[in-house]
Amino acid sequence: MSATVPVGEDAQLQPQEQLAAAKPLRDRTNRRVQSLERVGGSPWWLWLGLATGAVMVAYYGVPIGLNGQSVVYQVTGMGSAIALAAGAKRRPRGNRRGWLLLCLGVLLFSTGDAIWDLYYGWYLDWATPYPSPADALYLAGYALVIVGVLLVIPSRRIPFGDLLDVGVLTASAAGVMWFFWIAPQAHATGMGTEARIVSAGYPAMDLLIIVVLVYATIATRTRPTWLHLLGIAFACMLTSDLLYYGSYTDGTWINIGWLLNYLLLAGAALHPGGIESPRAGRSSVRWARFALVACAALLLPAAMLSDAARGTDLADGYAPVGFAIVIVLLIVLRMAMHLHEQGLRERERAKLLRRSVEATEEERRRVARDLHDGPIQAMTAIVLKLDLLGRRLERERAEPVPLLDEVRSDIAAEIASLRQVMTDLRPQMLDQRGLAVALNNCAQTVLDGSGTRCSVQAAIDGARIAHEIESTVYRVAREALINVRKHARASRADVLLEPTDSGLHLVVRDDGIGFDPRAGDIRDSADHLGLVAMEEGVARLGGTLTIRSTPGAGTTVDAELPFQAA
C-alpha cells in the first residue's frame, strides 16, 4: 500500500485532516506492536512458559539418570546462548555489545559444564582436580556477564546521592558475603592457596552481580519487561550459587535456579519488546529507598551477631571494623547530601517566593501610579471645572447652587478615597522621601486627633531598602498604629526601626489597655483581620512577627525582617 503526500499549497491540511491522515499510520503501528507481542499466533509468555515446563519435566520428571540430566542441562545452556546471539542481532548496532557479552558468558558457563560433566564425569569418573579448567571458564563467564549487564542498561552520570545509596547497599552485601561465604572459603583448611583463591572468587563474583543489579535498579527510571526478566534470571542464579556453597549434589533442586537463569535470559533476549531501551532515571529520594538503605545497613550487624552466635571467628583482622566504618561513613554522607539537597530546594523556594513578592510589589506600584496619573487627576480637573461653573452661575443668578456644592463634595470624597487606596498600595512618600519620613508622616496621619502622642525613631541613616521590605515595614507599622487608635486608648505610642545583624527590627508599642492573649485568638476577631495580613506579609519575606500584650500594660508589636538594599 502506498500513499500520496501532498506538496505545495495542498500540503496545508487542517487539524482534523491531519488527524485523519495520521490514523492509518497509527493503526498500522498498533497492529505491528500487537503482532510483535505474539509469536506463532500465541503470546510470547506462553512460549516461555512451555519451554520452562518442558525443561523442568525433562530434567526432574523423567527418570533419565544423571547422564540424561547433564544432556538436558547442556542443551538448555547452549539454547540460551543461541537465543542471546539471536536477540543481539535484533537490536540496533550500538546496543549489541552487551548482549553479545552475555551470550559469550553463557557460552563459557555451558562449556565449563560440558568439561565438568562430559570429561571429568564420564571420562575420568569424577576424578576432578581443583581448581580445574572448568573453574577458569566459570569465572571468566561471570566477568563477561557482569560487563554485559552494565552495557545493556543505559549509561548516565549518576548523582552523588545515588552513588552513596549504591555504596551502602554494596558495603552491606559485601559484609554479609564476607561472613557467610567469602571468609569460610578463603580460610578453608585442607586446600592450597590457588584453591582458596578460586573458592573465594565465586562468592566475590556473586557480590559483583549484586552490585550491578543494584546499579541497574537505581540507574533506570522505566524498566521494560526484558529488563525485569534479566533481573529475575540473575536472582535465580544468585540463589542457586549461594545454596551451592553449603552442600551440593548433582541433580538436586539447587539446579532449578541455574536452569531458570538460562531460560529467562533466553526469554529476555527474544522478548518481542526487547528492542525498547530503558530510560535513565533521575535521582529520587523516596521512603522506599530510605527503607531499603536502612535495612541494608542492619545486615552487617546481623551477620556479626550470627557469627558470634556460631562461636566462630571467620572475619579475622580488621574486616568487621572496616565494613562497619565504611557503612557508617556512607550513611552519614548520604544524610549530609540529603540535607544539602533539601537546603537547595528551600533556597529555590525562597527565591521563587521573593520573586513573587517583588512582582506583587511592582504591580502595586504600577496601580498606584495609574491611579495618581489617571482617575485622580481627571476627577481633580472635574472639581476645578465645577468650581468655575459654580462661580459663573453664581454671578449670573446671584445665588448659590446647592447641587453643584453637593456634587463637588462627593467628588472630593471619592478623590480622598482613591488617594487612600493609592497610599495602601504603595505610598508615594516611600519613593519620594524614604522610609523614615514615611513612618513619621504615617504616625501623624493615623493618630491625628486621637489624643495619642507618638515618637518615631528610624535609625537607618537614610539607607534605601528593597521596595518590598520598605512596603512591608510601612504596612506593619501603619496597621499597628491603626489598632492603637481604634482599640488601645493609649496616651503614648512609640515606633522604633533599627538595623540588626540579620536585618531590620521594627517595634511598635503603646501604653494602652492591652488585652489577654489567653482569652482567645485575637486574630479571629473581624476588627483585627489586619493582624493576619501583617503576619502573612512578614512571613512571605522570611521574617517573624510577635505580638505581646498584658491587660493594663499596653501592647508591643515586634517584627524581624531580612535586610536587602534597593
PDB file of C-alpha atoms in Angstrom, residues 79-232:
ATOM      1  CA  GLY A  79      19.999 -22.917  23.652  1.00  0.00           C
ATOM      2  CA  SER A  80      20.225 -19.880  25.927  1.00  0.00           C
ATOM      3  CA  ALA A  81      23.486 -18.816  24.263  1.00  0.00           C
ATOM      4  CA  ILE A  82      21.906 -19.185  20.797  1.00  0.00           C
ATOM      5  CA  ALA A  83      18.875 -17.138  21.932  1.00  0.00           C
ATOM      6  CA  LEU A  84      21.137 -14.391  23.275  1.00  0.00           C
ATOM      7  CA  ALA A  85      23.016 -14.276  19.976  1.00  0.00           C
ATOM      8  CA  ALA A  86      19.738 -14.056  18.046  1.00  0.00           C
ATOM      9  CA  GLY A  87      18.485 -11.347  20.387  1.00  0.00           C
ATOM     10  CA  ALA A  88      21.698  -9.351  19.926  1.00  0.00           C
ATOM     11  CA  LYS A  89      21.204  -9.453  16.158  1.00  0.00           C
ATOM     12  CA  ARG A  90      17.688  -7.966  16.532  1.00  0.00           C
ATOM     13  CA  ARG A  91      18.954  -4.917  18.367  1.00  0.00           C
ATOM     14  CA  PRO A  92      20.394  -1.706  16.929  1.00  0.00           C
ATOM     15  CA  ARG A  93      24.073  -1.911  16.155  1.00  0.00           C
ATOM     16  CA  GLY A  94      25.067   0.303  19.063  1.00  0.00           C
ATOM     17  CA  ASN A  95      23.208  -1.891  21.606  1.00  0.00           C
ATOM     18  CA  ARG A  96      24.580  -5.284  20.605  1.00  0.00           C
ATOM     19  CA  ARG A  97      27.813  -5.432  22.584  1.00  0.00           C
ATOM     20  CA  GLY A  98      26.201  -6.072  25.939  1.00  0.00           C
ATOM     21  CA  TRP A  99      24.011  -8.866  24.610  1.00  0.00           C
ATOM     22  CA  LEU A 100      26.953 -10.447  22.789  1.00  0.00           C
ATOM     23  CA  LEU A 101      28.961 -10.417  26.033  1.00  0.00           C
ATOM     24  CA  LEU A 102      26.033 -12.046  27.819  1.00  0.00           C
ATOM     25  CA  CYS A 103      25.980 -14.658  25.053  1.00  0.00           C
ATOM     26  CA  LEU A 104      29.721 -15.325  25.441  1.00  0.00           C
ATOM     27  CA  GLY A 105      29.370 -15.517  29.229  1.00  0.00           C
ATOM     28  CA  VAL A 106      26.584 -18.095  28.998  1.00  0.00           C
ATOM     29  CA  LEU A 107      28.601 -19.967  26.366  1.00  0.00           C
ATOM     30  CA  LEU A 108      31.545 -20.150  28.786  1.00  0.00           C
ATOM     31  CA  PHE A 109      29.221 -21.389  31.548  1.00  0.00           C
ATOM     32  CA  SER A 110      27.868 -24.071  29.231  1.00  0.00           C
ATOM     33  CA  THR A 111      31.369 -25.052  28.080  1.00  0.00           C
ATOM     34  CA  GLY A 112      32.512 -25.292  31.687  1.00  0.00           C
ATOM     35  CA  ASP A 113      29.525 -27.520  32.455  1.00  0.00           C
ATOM     36  CA  ALA A 114      30.391 -29.694  29.448  1.00  0.00           C
ATOM     37  CA  ILE A 115      34.003 -30.095  30.598  1.00  0.00           C
ATOM     38  CA  TRP A 116      32.832 -30.873  34.101  1.00  0.00           C
ATOM     39  CA  ASP A 117      30.162 -33.404  33.153  1.00  0.00           C
ATOM     40  CA  LEU A 118      31.487 -34.995  29.978  1.00  0.00           C
ATOM     41  CA  TYR A 119      35.210 -35.063  30.635  1.00  0.00           C
ATOM     42  CA  TYR A 120      35.565 -35.307  34.407  1.00  0.00           C
ATOM     43  CA  GLY A 121      32.293 -37.099  34.998  1.00  0.00           C
ATOM     44  CA  TRP A 122      32.113 -39.618  32.182  1.00  0.00           C
ATOM     45  CA  TYR A 123      35.743 -39.999  31.172  1.00  0.00           C
ATOM     46  CA  LEU A 124      37.618 -39.588  34.476  1.00  0.00           C
ATOM     47  CA  ASP A 125      34.794 -40.875  36.698  1.00  0.00           C
ATOM     48  CA  TRP A 126      34.713 -37.602  38.699  1.00  0.00           C
ATOM     49  CA  ALA A 127      38.421 -37.566  39.424  1.00  0.00           C
ATOM     50  CA  THR A 128      38.318 -33.787  39.205  1.00  0.00           C
ATOM     51  CA  PRO A 129      41.328 -31.604  40.028  1.00  0.00           C
ATOM     52  CA  TYR A 130      40.615 -28.341  41.851  1.00  0.00           C
ATOM     53  CA  PRO A 131      40.928 -25.758  40.558  1.00  0.00           C
ATOM     54  CA  SER A 132      40.234 -27.083  37.087  1.00  0.00           C
ATOM     55  CA  PRO A 133      39.948 -25.521  33.603  1.00  0.00           C
ATOM     56  CA  ALA A 134      36.170 -25.519  34.132  1.00  0.00           C
ATOM     57  CA  ASP A 135      36.640 -23.117  37.073  1.00  0.00           C
ATOM     58  CA  ALA A 136      38.579 -20.733  34.836  1.00  0.00           C
ATOM     59  CA  LEU A 137      35.726 -20.805  32.327  1.00  0.00           C
ATOM     60  CA  TYR A 138      33.135 -20.213  35.044  1.00  0.00           C
ATOM     61  CA  LEU A 139      34.975 -17.202  36.498  1.00  0.00           C
ATOM     62  CA  ALA A 140      35.576 -15.747  33.022  1.00  0.00           C
ATOM     63  CA  GLY A 141      31.870 -16.248  32.269  1.00  0.00           C
ATOM     64  CA  TYR A 142      30.960 -14.296  35.404  1.00  0.00           C
ATOM     65  CA  ALA A 143      33.194 -11.415  34.302  1.00  0.00           C
ATOM     66  CA  LEU A 144      31.652 -11.299  30.815  1.00  0.00           C
ATOM     67  CA  VAL A 145      28.109 -11.460  32.209  1.00  0.00           C
ATOM     68  CA  ILE A 146      28.798  -8.590  34.626  1.00  0.00           C
ATOM     69  CA  VAL A 147      30.224  -6.354  31.892  1.00  0.00           C
ATOM     70  CA  GLY A 148      27.381  -7.346  29.561  1.00  0.00           C
ATOM     71  CA  VAL A 149      24.705  -6.295  32.060  1.00  0.00           C
ATOM     72  CA  LEU A 150      26.471  -2.969  32.562  1.00  0.00           C
ATOM     73  CA  LEU A 151      26.378  -2.383  28.805  1.00  0.00           C
ATOM     74  CA  VAL A 152      22.714  -3.237  28.246  1.00  0.00           C
ATOM     75  CA  ILE A 153      21.480  -0.728  30.826  1.00  0.00           C
ATOM     76  CA  PRO A 154      21.687   2.986  29.905  1.00  0.00           C
ATOM     77  CA  SER A 155      24.860   4.823  30.754  1.00  0.00           C
ATOM     78  CA  ARG A 156      24.488   8.133  32.530  1.00  0.00           C
ATOM     79  CA  ARG A 157      26.174  10.271  35.117  1.00  0.00           C
ATOM     80  CA  ILE A 158      24.724   9.018  38.378  1.00  0.00           C
ATOM     81  CA  PRO A 159      24.096  11.718  41.009  1.00  0.00           C
ATOM     82  CA  PHE A 160      26.337  11.567  44.035  1.00  0.00           C
ATOM     83  CA  GLY A 161      23.427  10.701  46.315  1.00  0.00           C
ATOM     84  CA  ASP A 162      22.558   7.648  44.219  1.00  0.00           C
ATOM     85  CA  LEU A 163      26.198   6.555  44.290  1.00  0.00           C
ATOM     86  CA  LEU A 164      26.106   6.729  48.081  1.00  0.00           C
ATOM     87  CA  ASP A 165      22.991   4.541  48.122  1.00  0.00           C
ATOM     88  CA  VAL A 166      24.750   2.020  45.885  1.00  0.00           C
ATOM     89  CA  GLY A 167      27.767   2.200  48.184  1.00  0.00           C
ATOM     90  CA  VAL A 168      25.729   1.474  51.321  1.00  0.00           C
ATOM     91  CA  LEU A 169      23.975  -1.477  49.694  1.00  0.00           C
ATOM     92  CA  THR A 170      27.258  -2.766  48.294  1.00  0.00           C
ATOM     93  CA  ALA A 171      29.115  -2.487  51.595  1.00  0.00           C
ATOM     94  CA  SER A 172      26.293  -4.222  53.431  1.00  0.00           C
ATOM     95  CA  ALA A 173      26.121  -7.028  50.867  1.00  0.00           C
ATOM     96  CA  ALA A 174      29.924  -7.321  50.973  1.00  0.00           C
ATOM     97  CA  GLY A 175      29.853  -7.676  54.747  1.00  0.00           C
ATOM     98  CA  VAL A 176      27.245 -10.431  54.620  1.00  0.00           C
ATOM     99  CA  MET A 177      29.033 -12.204  51.773  1.00  0.00           C
ATOM    100  CA  TRP A 178      32.264 -11.985  53.720  1.00  0.00           C
ATOM    101  CA  PHE A 179      30.869 -13.527  56.879  1.00  0.00           C
ATOM    102  CA  PHE A 180      28.877 -16.326  55.329  1.00  0.00           C
ATOM    103  CA  TRP A 181      30.645 -17.202  52.056  1.00  0.00           C
ATOM    104  CA  ILE A 182      33.927 -15.455  51.219  1.00  0.00           C
ATOM    105  CA  ALA A 183      35.698 -15.817  54.570  1.00  0.00           C
ATOM    106  CA  PRO A 184      34.768 -19.519  55.015  1.00  0.00           C
ATOM    107  CA  GLN A 185      36.099 -20.291  51.523  1.00  0.00           C
ATOM    108  CA  ALA A 186      39.250 -18.208  51.974  1.00  0.00           C
ATOM    109  CA  HIS A 187      40.044 -19.824  55.341  1.00  0.00           C
ATOM    110  CA  ALA A 188      39.105 -23.394  54.440  1.00  0.00           C
ATOM    111  CA  THR A 189      41.613 -25.960  55.605  1.00  0.00           C
ATOM    112  CA  GLY A 190      42.999 -28.776  53.508  1.00  0.00           C
ATOM    113  CA  MET A 191      43.264 -26.650  50.323  1.00  0.00           C
ATOM    114  CA  GLY A 192      46.157 -24.922  48.674  1.00  0.00           C
ATOM    115  CA  THR A 193      46.404 -21.211  48.061  1.00  0.00           C
ATOM    116  CA  GLU A 194      45.104 -21.414  44.476  1.00  0.00           C
ATOM    117  CA  ALA A 195      42.100 -23.476  45.564  1.00  0.00           C
ATOM    118  CA  ARG A 196      41.223 -20.992  48.331  1.00  0.00           C
ATOM    119  CA  ILE A 197      41.515 -18.053  45.908  1.00  0.00           C
ATOM    120  CA  VAL A 198      39.230 -19.745  43.391  1.00  0.00           C
ATOM    121  CA  SER A 199      36.779 -20.761  46.122  1.00  0.00           C
ATOM    122  CA  ALA A 200      36.611 -17.170  47.385  1.00  0.00           C
ATOM    123  CA  GLY A 201      36.378 -15.883  43.806  1.00  0.00           C
ATOM    124  CA  TYR A 202      32.940 -17.398  43.217  1.00  0.00           C
ATOM    125  CA  PRO A 203      31.126 -15.502  46.018  1.00  0.00           C
ATOM    126  CA  ALA A 204      33.143 -12.402  45.090  1.00  0.00           C
ATOM    127  CA  MET A 205      31.706 -12.623  41.558  1.00  0.00           C
ATOM    128  CA  ASP A 206      28.241 -13.076  43.017  1.00  0.00           C
ATOM    129  CA  LEU A 207      28.819  -9.917  45.044  1.00  0.00           C
ATOM    130  CA  LEU A 208      29.690  -8.023  41.861  1.00  0.00           C
ATOM    131  CA  ILE A 209      26.478  -9.257  40.247  1.00  0.00           C
ATOM    132  CA  ILE A 210      24.529  -7.946  43.256  1.00  0.00           C
ATOM    133  CA  VAL A 211      26.239  -4.581  42.827  1.00  0.00           C
ATOM    134  CA  VAL A 212      25.349  -4.495  39.126  1.00  0.00           C
ATOM    135  CA  LEU A 213      21.706  -5.342  39.850  1.00  0.00           C
ATOM    136  CA  VAL A 214      21.524  -2.584  42.467  1.00  0.00           C
ATOM    137  CA  TYR A 215      23.059  -0.161  39.991  1.00  0.00           C
ATOM    138  CA  ALA A 216      20.587  -1.200  37.291  1.00  0.00           C
ATOM    139  CA  THR A 217      17.680  -0.664  39.674  1.00  0.00           C
ATOM    140  CA  ILE A 218      18.791   2.852  40.636  1.00  0.00           C
ATOM    141  CA  ALA A 219      20.067   3.923  37.214  1.00  0.00           C
ATOM    142  CA  THR A 220      16.856   3.234  35.270  1.00  0.00           C
ATOM    143  CA  ARG A 221      13.517   5.005  35.528  1.00  0.00           C
ATOM    144  CA  THR A 222      11.484   2.900  33.097  1.00  0.00           C
ATOM    145  CA  ARG A 223      12.192  -0.819  33.067  1.00  0.00           C
ATOM    146  CA  PRO A 224      10.945  -2.845  30.073  1.00  0.00           C
ATOM    147  CA  THR A 225       9.798  -6.427  30.511  1.00  0.00           C
ATOM    148  CA  TRP A 226      13.077  -7.806  29.198  1.00  0.00           C
ATOM    149  CA  LEU A 227      14.982  -5.910  31.917  1.00  0.00           C
ATOM    150  CA  HIS A 228      12.736  -7.439  34.581  1.00  0.00           C
ATOM    151  CA  LEU A 229      13.448 -10.862  33.070  1.00  0.00           C
ATOM    152  CA  LEU A 230      17.196 -10.181  33.292  1.00  0.00           C
ATOM    153  CA  GLY A 231      16.895  -9.218  36.944  1.00  0.00           C
ATOM    154  CA  ILE A 232      14.864 -12.320  37.823  1.00  0.00           C
TER     155      ILE A 232
END
